[in-house]
Amino acid sequence: MALIQPATKKDDDRDDEAEYSPFTGIEKGAVLQEARVFNDPQLDPRRCAQVITKLLYLLNQGETFTKIEATEVFFAVTKLFQSKDVSLRRMVYLIIKELSPSSDEVIIVTSSLMKDMNSKTDLFRANAIRVLCRITEGALLGQIERYIKQALVDKNPVVASAALVSGIHLLQTNPEIVKRWSNEVQDAVQSRASLVQFHALALLHQIRQNDRLAVSKLVTSLTRGNVRSPLAQCLLIRYTSQVIKETASNTQTGDRPFYDFLEGCLRHKTEMVIFEAARAITELNGVSSRELTPAITVLQLFLSSSKPVLRFAAVRTLNKVAMSHPLAVTNCNIDMESLISDQNRSIATLAITTLLKTGNESSVDRLMKQITNFMSDIADEFKIVVVEAIRSLCLKFPQKYRTLMNFLSNILREEGGFEYKKAIVDSILILIKEIPDAKESGLSHLCEFIEDCEFTYLSTQILHFLGNEGPKTSDPSKYIRYIYNRVILENATVRASAVSALSKFGAFVDTLKPRILVLLRRCLYDSDDEVRDRATLYLSVLGGSTADGGEANAGSRSLIFQTLDLPLPNLEASLQAYEASEIPFDLSSVPKDVKSQPLMEKKALGAKKAGKDSVQAVTVNGALPLGIGAVASYDALLSSIPEFADFGKLFKSSSPLALTEETEYEVSVVKHIYPGHVVFQYNCTNTIPEQVLENVYVVVDASEAEDFIEVFSKPLQSMPYNSPAQAFVAFAKPEGVYSTGKFANTLRFVVKEVDKDTGEVEEGVEDEYQLEDLEVTPADYFLKAGVSNFRNAWESLGADFERIDEYGLGLKENLSDAVQAVIDILGLQPCEGTEVVPSNSRSHTCLLAGKFIGDFQVLVRLSFGIDPQKQVAMKLAVRSEDQYISDAIHEIIANA
């Protein structure tokens, strides 16, 4: 979060700079003409340097030189080696590097550069090394390797640094050659020159970076030694931090390797090293409060520094620490409060947001007073950060909602851009939803805002929210005036939203209905057709149409005004299936379960060959398309097959699972779960144009699924090229229990060749194709069904059929992996966002809900813990409507 604001100058100053810029209006052609001065018998070093400067400017501005132009400039520049002027020679080195001559041209200057590399002038030697390493290819590099090795340990720090930096660049293109310099680079690390030691350490680490053991040894040796260079010390801290992250802590004492070194660097005499060490400690994985304390103390001292850069660095680091360890930063609150009035607005913004994260309830009022004066002095992007922090603080201390809501409403009335106003509105909406007591005041503030809102998006968003929440308040009538004002004063989009909001008041508040009907009738004469259409619709539904004054249809009212508690992808897929069928559409048949597609499903069904649609429909005998991209409603499809009519109500349909890879036949399977049956739906596609398959059926071997008995198989009569179709196999199983098993699948068919020219079909031969195995797992018998309030649902189920036990899950990288593994095994819906595990957390509670086959509700509470050895333990508590279900959950986990 780089919040440093660049210092801006007045427009007049910028105009003056542009006016006196030496590069204003220069053109490539004119500069190339000027470059002829390089050929003069009597060279003018100052004039030549000015021309080279212009050429460098053009190159850095992206100007391209043709091959001929670049060659002519290069050969002209080589003649400048005869000048002994030091400044001109430095410019010559620069222009040669930028021109990047070809291998044929490099030979021209190689001798001159090698001569300079052995010159007695250190400046020439250093620059010659840089240029040679930049323009020389691998073949010529071997010729100068001996000189570079000597330069690496040269007594002059300028020469040694030039060689080391060149080695860093060469490592990208010629790593084998540079790795032979390890001994010389190792010697350079011990140099007394600050810059040489810095460059040597950087190069040595890059040489060894792919060998973790070598890097660990390097860090071990240097942390015990004496690194004089502050820059090198900062590098060493970063490398040490990397080694710590890759190395497990001591399992007995909990100590980290090299932590003492980082803590020792906090007492270094250089501020740069101190800050680097403090930052490294705060970024350690799973850092404890004891480890954080010395770093926080140092950063607290930096907060009162006279140097703005130190104050900014310290407060930004503390801001990050406050996200995961707010209590550790509370000791710095007094120092950060003094930074609210800092002249640097970036520092002040970070200080405020950190205080909002770490402050307690008693300090809220004082902070709000300080922030009020501060907000007018910062840009919108910083104001958004403050607003988001205030929103988090209000959710943390809901009792303070009045103070914080008033603050948000005040800044909402001030000038600001769209993103800033949207952040405020979103914050108020969230607070209204999360804090019931804040609803009345929040809605009033929003009503006042839309009276003078210039952003259509925000007006429609607020009107939609008013329509949903306004009728539920103690005095809904007070909002009507604000909403109808929008119908009179706003643009067509806002007017349409206002009509929808008004109609909801009429639908849910009977006392207001006559007044709402009057207002809606006035909207029938609006100039915009969308507004008129909405008014006509709502008048008809509410029973106020001039053509029909009777009672509105209750189903239509419910459909229009009630929240549609269905995932839109599922509704879309069901409507797609309905379009091509003759079966009446039933909204209750749309599944409410939302499942993400597994990787294999995406590979088999999402990735199609060129020329195909990204989402392709599958059909039953070419009649009924079903969307594959989301969980679809299969009721209509299965009920059209008479043999499945007696199976009862369909409980669950799985996502498609691929049984083939990218081959000539694409086959996936969908598992349909009934109370006493399981139906496998095989989606098949022939991808070979020269073939047609007939009498296609799937042979299923259920020898590893003892509880299942095959009762019906529906083959495919024909499967032409690129015409998806489906085959079915049904099994009976014990009713009301979760039966599992593994099924081997073989696709059998008669394959017939098709003549490309005539289209005639030749005689066929029987063939078969082995498919992947298929498993019915315990998760197939559980349907994801979340609950809005888990605690209430848990209490309402009672403890009659509760079962609690503890399990060891073995080694896991982190708790997040363990939580996800158990969720995948059970196939239940995570509730209240508990599937997300905070980083570095040592314990976590996850709440799951769902339905067992037979529509029995089941709730699960998982409590996880992980020790320093990464062993995970889990406490599993289950409540359900039947003891068998609670025991089944525990049995599934025990056998997983």
PDB file of C-alpha atoms in Angstrom, residues 169-340:
ATOM      1  CA  HIS A 169      23.372  -9.233 -15.454  1.00  0.00           C
ATOM      2  CA  LEU A 170      25.383 -12.027 -17.125  1.00  0.00           C
ATOM      3  CA  LEU A 171      23.887 -14.619 -14.790  1.00  0.00           C
ATOM      4  CA  GLN A 172      20.625 -14.322 -16.738  1.00  0.00           C
ATOM      5  CA  THR A 173      22.221 -15.170 -20.093  1.00  0.00           C
ATOM      6  CA  ASN A 174      25.438 -17.091 -19.288  1.00  0.00           C
ATOM      7  CA  PRO A 175      24.906 -18.728 -15.889  1.00  0.00           C
ATOM      8  CA  GLU A 176      27.528 -21.450 -16.364  1.00  0.00           C
ATOM      9  CA  ILE A 177      30.328 -18.925 -16.849  1.00  0.00           C
ATOM     10  CA  VAL A 178      29.309 -16.769 -13.892  1.00  0.00           C
ATOM     11  CA  LYS A 179      29.023 -19.771 -11.565  1.00  0.00           C
ATOM     12  CA  ARG A 180      32.762 -20.396 -12.119  1.00  0.00           C
ATOM     13  CA  TRP A 181      33.459 -17.121 -10.340  1.00  0.00           C
ATOM     14  CA  SER A 182      32.144 -18.299  -6.961  1.00  0.00           C
ATOM     15  CA  ASN A 183      35.535 -18.193  -5.211  1.00  0.00           C
ATOM     16  CA  GLU A 184      36.279 -14.640  -6.335  1.00  0.00           C
ATOM     17  CA  VAL A 185      32.755 -13.492  -5.388  1.00  0.00           C
ATOM     18  CA  GLN A 186      33.187 -15.164  -1.990  1.00  0.00           C
ATOM     19  CA  ASP A 187      36.359 -13.135  -1.442  1.00  0.00           C
ATOM     20  CA  ALA A 188      34.555  -9.963  -2.506  1.00  0.00           C
ATOM     21  CA  VAL A 189      31.922 -10.560   0.182  1.00  0.00           C
ATOM     22  CA  GLN A 190      34.668  -9.968   2.761  1.00  0.00           C
ATOM     23  CA  SER A 191      35.572  -6.600   1.216  1.00  0.00           C
ATOM     24  CA  ARG A 192      35.717  -3.545   3.459  1.00  0.00           C
ATOM     25  CA  ALA A 193      34.030  -1.412   0.781  1.00  0.00           C
ATOM     26  CA  SER A 194      30.333  -1.050   1.518  1.00  0.00           C
ATOM     27  CA  LEU A 195      29.068  -1.166  -2.077  1.00  0.00           C
ATOM     28  CA  VAL A 196      31.346  -4.049  -3.068  1.00  0.00           C
ATOM     29  CA  GLN A 197      30.122  -6.186  -0.179  1.00  0.00           C
ATOM     30  CA  PHE A 198      26.500  -5.381  -1.109  1.00  0.00           C
ATOM     31  CA  HIS A 199      26.921  -6.333  -4.776  1.00  0.00           C
ATOM     32  CA  ALA A 200      28.985  -9.425  -3.932  1.00  0.00           C
ATOM     33  CA  LEU A 201      26.371 -10.761  -1.539  1.00  0.00           C
ATOM     34  CA  ALA A 202      23.601 -10.183  -4.098  1.00  0.00           C
ATOM     35  CA  LEU A 203      25.554 -12.054  -6.800  1.00  0.00           C
ATOM     36  CA  LEU A 204      26.564 -14.915  -4.489  1.00  0.00           C
ATOM     37  CA  HIS A 205      22.961 -15.456  -3.413  1.00  0.00           C
ATOM     38  CA  GLN A 206      21.762 -15.499  -7.023  1.00  0.00           C
ATOM     39  CA  ILE A 207      24.409 -18.088  -7.897  1.00  0.00           C
ATOM     40  CA  ARG A 208      23.212 -20.345  -5.054  1.00  0.00           C
ATOM     41  CA  GLN A 209      19.517 -19.492  -4.975  1.00  0.00           C
ATOM     42  CA  ASN A 210      18.369 -22.832  -6.422  1.00  0.00           C
ATOM     43  CA  ASP A 211      20.254 -24.772  -3.727  1.00  0.00           C
ATOM     44  CA  ARG A 212      18.429 -24.345  -0.417  1.00  0.00           C
ATOM     45  CA  LEU A 213      21.221 -26.004   1.557  1.00  0.00           C
ATOM     46  CA  ALA A 214      23.847 -23.702   0.030  1.00  0.00           C
ATOM     47  CA  VAL A 215      21.722 -20.626   0.813  1.00  0.00           C
ATOM     48  CA  SER A 216      21.261 -21.838   4.382  1.00  0.00           C
ATOM     49  CA  LYS A 217      25.022 -22.302   4.772  1.00  0.00           C
ATOM     50  CA  LEU A 218      25.650 -18.840   3.314  1.00  0.00           C
ATOM     51  CA  VAL A 219      23.226 -17.251   5.767  1.00  0.00           C
ATOM     52  CA  THR A 220      24.688 -19.244   8.670  1.00  0.00           C
ATOM     53  CA  SER A 221      28.257 -18.153   7.913  1.00  0.00           C
ATOM     54  CA  LEU A 222      27.402 -14.490   7.388  1.00  0.00           C
ATOM     55  CA  THR A 223      25.139 -14.143  10.438  1.00  0.00           C
ATOM     56  CA  ARG A 224      28.055 -15.298  12.569  1.00  0.00           C
ATOM     57  CA  GLY A 225      30.511 -13.015  10.806  1.00  0.00           C
ATOM     58  CA  ASN A 226      30.724  -9.271  10.509  1.00  0.00           C
ATOM     59  CA  VAL A 227      28.864  -7.697   7.583  1.00  0.00           C
ATOM     60  CA  ARG A 228      29.975  -4.053   7.558  1.00  0.00           C
ATOM     61  CA  SER A 229      27.847  -2.680   4.741  1.00  0.00           C
ATOM     62  CA  PRO A 230      24.366  -1.551   5.838  1.00  0.00           C
ATOM     63  CA  LEU A 231      23.039  -2.377   2.360  1.00  0.00           C
ATOM     64  CA  ALA A 232      24.534  -5.866   2.550  1.00  0.00           C
ATOM     65  CA  GLN A 233      23.121  -6.243   6.051  1.00  0.00           C
ATOM     66  CA  CYS A 234      19.631  -5.467   4.695  1.00  0.00           C
ATOM     67  CA  LEU A 235      20.088  -8.091   1.998  1.00  0.00           C
ATOM     68  CA  LEU A 236      21.256 -10.608   4.595  1.00  0.00           C
ATOM     69  CA  ILE A 237      18.159  -9.921   6.700  1.00  0.00           C
ATOM     70  CA  ARG A 238      15.937 -10.637   3.697  1.00  0.00           C
ATOM     71  CA  TYR A 239      17.786 -13.862   2.900  1.00  0.00           C
ATOM     72  CA  THR A 240      17.622 -14.885   6.555  1.00  0.00           C
ATOM     73  CA  SER A 241      13.897 -14.235   6.647  1.00  0.00           C
ATOM     74  CA  GLN A 242      13.484 -16.427   3.582  1.00  0.00           C
ATOM     75  CA  VAL A 243      15.442 -19.269   5.232  1.00  0.00           C
ATOM     76  CA  ILE A 244      13.344 -18.948   8.406  1.00  0.00           C
ATOM     77  CA  LYS A 245      10.126 -19.274   6.403  1.00  0.00           C
ATOM     78  CA  GLU A 246      11.448 -22.410   4.697  1.00  0.00           C
ATOM     79  CA  THR A 247      12.723 -23.979   7.935  1.00  0.00           C
ATOM     80  CA  ALA A 248      10.503 -25.434  10.621  1.00  0.00           C
ATOM     81  CA  SER A 249      10.857 -24.048  14.147  1.00  0.00           C
ATOM     82  CA  ASN A 250      12.415 -26.083  16.930  1.00  0.00           C
ATOM     83  CA  THR A 251       9.738 -28.577  17.909  1.00  0.00           C
ATOM     84  CA  GLN A 252      10.785 -28.730  21.576  1.00  0.00           C
ATOM     85  CA  THR A 253      11.394 -25.084  22.452  1.00  0.00           C
ATOM     86  CA  GLY A 254       9.405 -23.425  19.672  1.00  0.00           C
ATOM     87  CA  ASP A 255      12.394 -21.195  18.852  1.00  0.00           C
ATOM     88  CA  ARG A 256      13.102 -20.192  15.271  1.00  0.00           C
ATOM     89  CA  PRO A 257      16.522 -20.582  13.696  1.00  0.00           C
ATOM     90  CA  PHE A 258      18.244 -17.207  13.118  1.00  0.00           C
ATOM     91  CA  TYR A 259      15.607 -15.291  15.083  1.00  0.00           C
ATOM     92  CA  ASP A 260      18.329 -14.100  17.474  1.00  0.00           C
ATOM     93  CA  PHE A 261      20.163 -12.591  14.497  1.00  0.00           C
ATOM     94  CA  LEU A 262      17.094 -10.612  13.442  1.00  0.00           C
ATOM     95  CA  GLU A 263      16.566  -9.433  17.006  1.00  0.00           C
ATOM     96  CA  GLY A 264      20.242  -8.408  17.220  1.00  0.00           C
ATOM     97  CA  CYS A 265      19.874  -6.308  14.066  1.00  0.00           C
ATOM     98  CA  LEU A 266      17.283  -4.210  15.929  1.00  0.00           C
ATOM     99  CA  ARG A 267      20.235  -2.744  17.841  1.00  0.00           C
ATOM    100  CA  HIS A 268      22.227  -1.837  14.710  1.00  0.00           C
ATOM    101  CA  LYS A 269      23.528   1.716  14.410  1.00  0.00           C
ATOM    102  CA  THR A 270      21.909   2.215  10.951  1.00  0.00           C
ATOM    103  CA  GLU A 271      18.212   3.045  10.788  1.00  0.00           C
ATOM    104  CA  MET A 272      17.822   1.242   7.474  1.00  0.00           C
ATOM    105  CA  VAL A 273      19.009  -2.053   8.990  1.00  0.00           C
ATOM    106  CA  ILE A 274      16.882  -1.605  12.107  1.00  0.00           C
ATOM    107  CA  PHE A 275      13.733  -1.093  10.066  1.00  0.00           C
ATOM    108  CA  GLU A 276      14.510  -4.019   7.736  1.00  0.00           C
ATOM    109  CA  ALA A 277      14.930  -6.325  10.745  1.00  0.00           C
ATOM    110  CA  ALA A 278      11.717  -5.086  12.373  1.00  0.00           C
ATOM    111  CA  ARG A 279       9.758  -5.569   9.165  1.00  0.00           C
ATOM    112  CA  ALA A 280      11.199  -9.065   8.686  1.00  0.00           C
ATOM    113  CA  ILE A 281      10.126 -10.075  12.216  1.00  0.00           C
ATOM    114  CA  THR A 282       6.579  -8.785  11.709  1.00  0.00           C
ATOM    115  CA  GLU A 283       6.250 -10.781   8.468  1.00  0.00           C
ATOM    116  CA  LEU A 284       7.318 -14.130   9.935  1.00  0.00           C
ATOM    117  CA  ASN A 285       4.768 -16.929   9.587  1.00  0.00           C
ATOM    118  CA  GLY A 286       2.871 -17.514  12.811  1.00  0.00           C
ATOM    119  CA  VAL A 287       4.811 -14.829  14.665  1.00  0.00           C
ATOM    120  CA  SER A 288       4.038 -14.776  18.388  1.00  0.00           C
ATOM    121  CA  SER A 289       3.477 -11.778  20.653  1.00  0.00           C
ATOM    122  CA  ARG A 290       6.793 -12.457  22.398  1.00  0.00           C
ATOM    123  CA  GLU A 291       8.647 -12.338  19.076  1.00  0.00           C
ATOM    124  CA  LEU A 292       6.779  -9.201  17.971  1.00  0.00           C
ATOM    125  CA  THR A 293       7.492  -7.137  21.085  1.00  0.00           C
ATOM    126  CA  PRO A 294      11.070  -5.964  20.299  1.00  0.00           C
ATOM    127  CA  ALA A 295      10.121  -5.101  16.685  1.00  0.00           C
ATOM    128  CA  ILE A 296       7.061  -3.110  17.795  1.00  0.00           C
ATOM    129  CA  THR A 297       9.193  -1.219  20.320  1.00  0.00           C
ATOM    130  CA  VAL A 298      11.644  -0.145  17.606  1.00  0.00           C
ATOM    131  CA  LEU A 299       8.857   0.895  15.247  1.00  0.00           C
ATOM    132  CA  GLN A 300       7.280   2.913  18.044  1.00  0.00           C
ATOM    133  CA  LEU A 301      10.515   4.915  18.364  1.00  0.00           C
ATOM    134  CA  PHE A 302      10.479   5.570  14.621  1.00  0.00           C
ATOM    135  CA  LEU A 303       6.989   7.075  14.923  1.00  0.00           C
ATOM    136  CA  SER A 304       8.477  10.081  16.716  1.00  0.00           C
ATOM    137  CA  SER A 305      11.402  10.452  14.289  1.00  0.00           C
ATOM    138  CA  SER A 306      12.050  13.790  12.627  1.00  0.00           C
ATOM    139  CA  LYS A 307      12.469  12.038   9.259  1.00  0.00           C
ATOM    140  CA  PRO A 308       9.182  11.633   7.317  1.00  0.00           C
ATOM    141  CA  VAL A 309      10.397   8.498   5.560  1.00  0.00           C
ATOM    142  CA  LEU A 310      10.992   6.749   8.889  1.00  0.00           C
ATOM    143  CA  ARG A 311       7.603   7.770  10.227  1.00  0.00           C
ATOM    144  CA  PHE A 312       5.918   6.558   7.046  1.00  0.00           C
ATOM    145  CA  ALA A 313       7.786   3.228   7.040  1.00  0.00           C
ATOM    146  CA  ALA A 314       6.976   2.596  10.701  1.00  0.00           C
ATOM    147  CA  VAL A 315       3.280   3.451  10.515  1.00  0.00           C
ATOM    148  CA  ARG A 316       2.803   1.435   7.318  1.00  0.00           C
ATOM    149  CA  THR A 317       4.389  -1.635   8.922  1.00  0.00           C
ATOM    150  CA  LEU A 318       2.308  -1.213  12.074  1.00  0.00           C
ATOM    151  CA  ASN A 319      -0.791  -0.884   9.889  1.00  0.00           C
ATOM    152  CA  LYS A 320      -0.086  -4.328   8.415  1.00  0.00           C
ATOM    153  CA  VAL A 321       0.636  -5.827  11.835  1.00  0.00           C
ATOM    154  CA  ALA A 322      -2.662  -4.441  13.168  1.00  0.00           C
ATOM    155  CA  MET A 323      -4.580  -6.605  10.688  1.00  0.00           C
ATOM    156  CA  SER A 324      -3.438  -9.831  12.378  1.00  0.00           C
ATOM    157  CA  HIS A 325      -2.179  -8.710  15.828  1.00  0.00           C
ATOM    158  CA  PRO A 326      -4.141  -5.585  16.830  1.00  0.00           C
ATOM    159  CA  LEU A 327      -3.377  -5.989  20.543  1.00  0.00           C
ATOM    160  CA  ALA A 328       0.366  -5.923  19.887  1.00  0.00           C
ATOM    161  CA  VAL A 329       0.058  -2.442  18.344  1.00  0.00           C
ATOM    162  CA  THR A 330      -2.091  -0.831  21.048  1.00  0.00           C
ATOM    163  CA  ASN A 331       0.988   0.421  22.939  1.00  0.00           C
ATOM    164  CA  CYS A 332       1.757   2.663  19.952  1.00  0.00           C
ATOM    165  CA  ASN A 333      -1.671   4.332  19.878  1.00  0.00           C
ATOM    166  CA  ILE A 334      -0.592   7.481  21.738  1.00  0.00           C
ATOM    167  CA  ASP A 335       2.307   8.031  19.331  1.00  0.00           C
ATOM    168  CA  MET A 336       0.084   7.413  16.316  1.00  0.00           C
ATOM    169  CA  GLU A 337      -2.530   9.889  17.527  1.00  0.00           C
ATOM    170  CA  SER A 338       0.095  12.611  17.286  1.00  0.00           C
ATOM    171  CA  LEU A 339       0.629  11.640  13.628  1.00  0.00           C
ATOM    172  CA  ILE A 340      -2.976  12.472  12.690  1.00  0.00           C
TER     173      ILE A 340
END
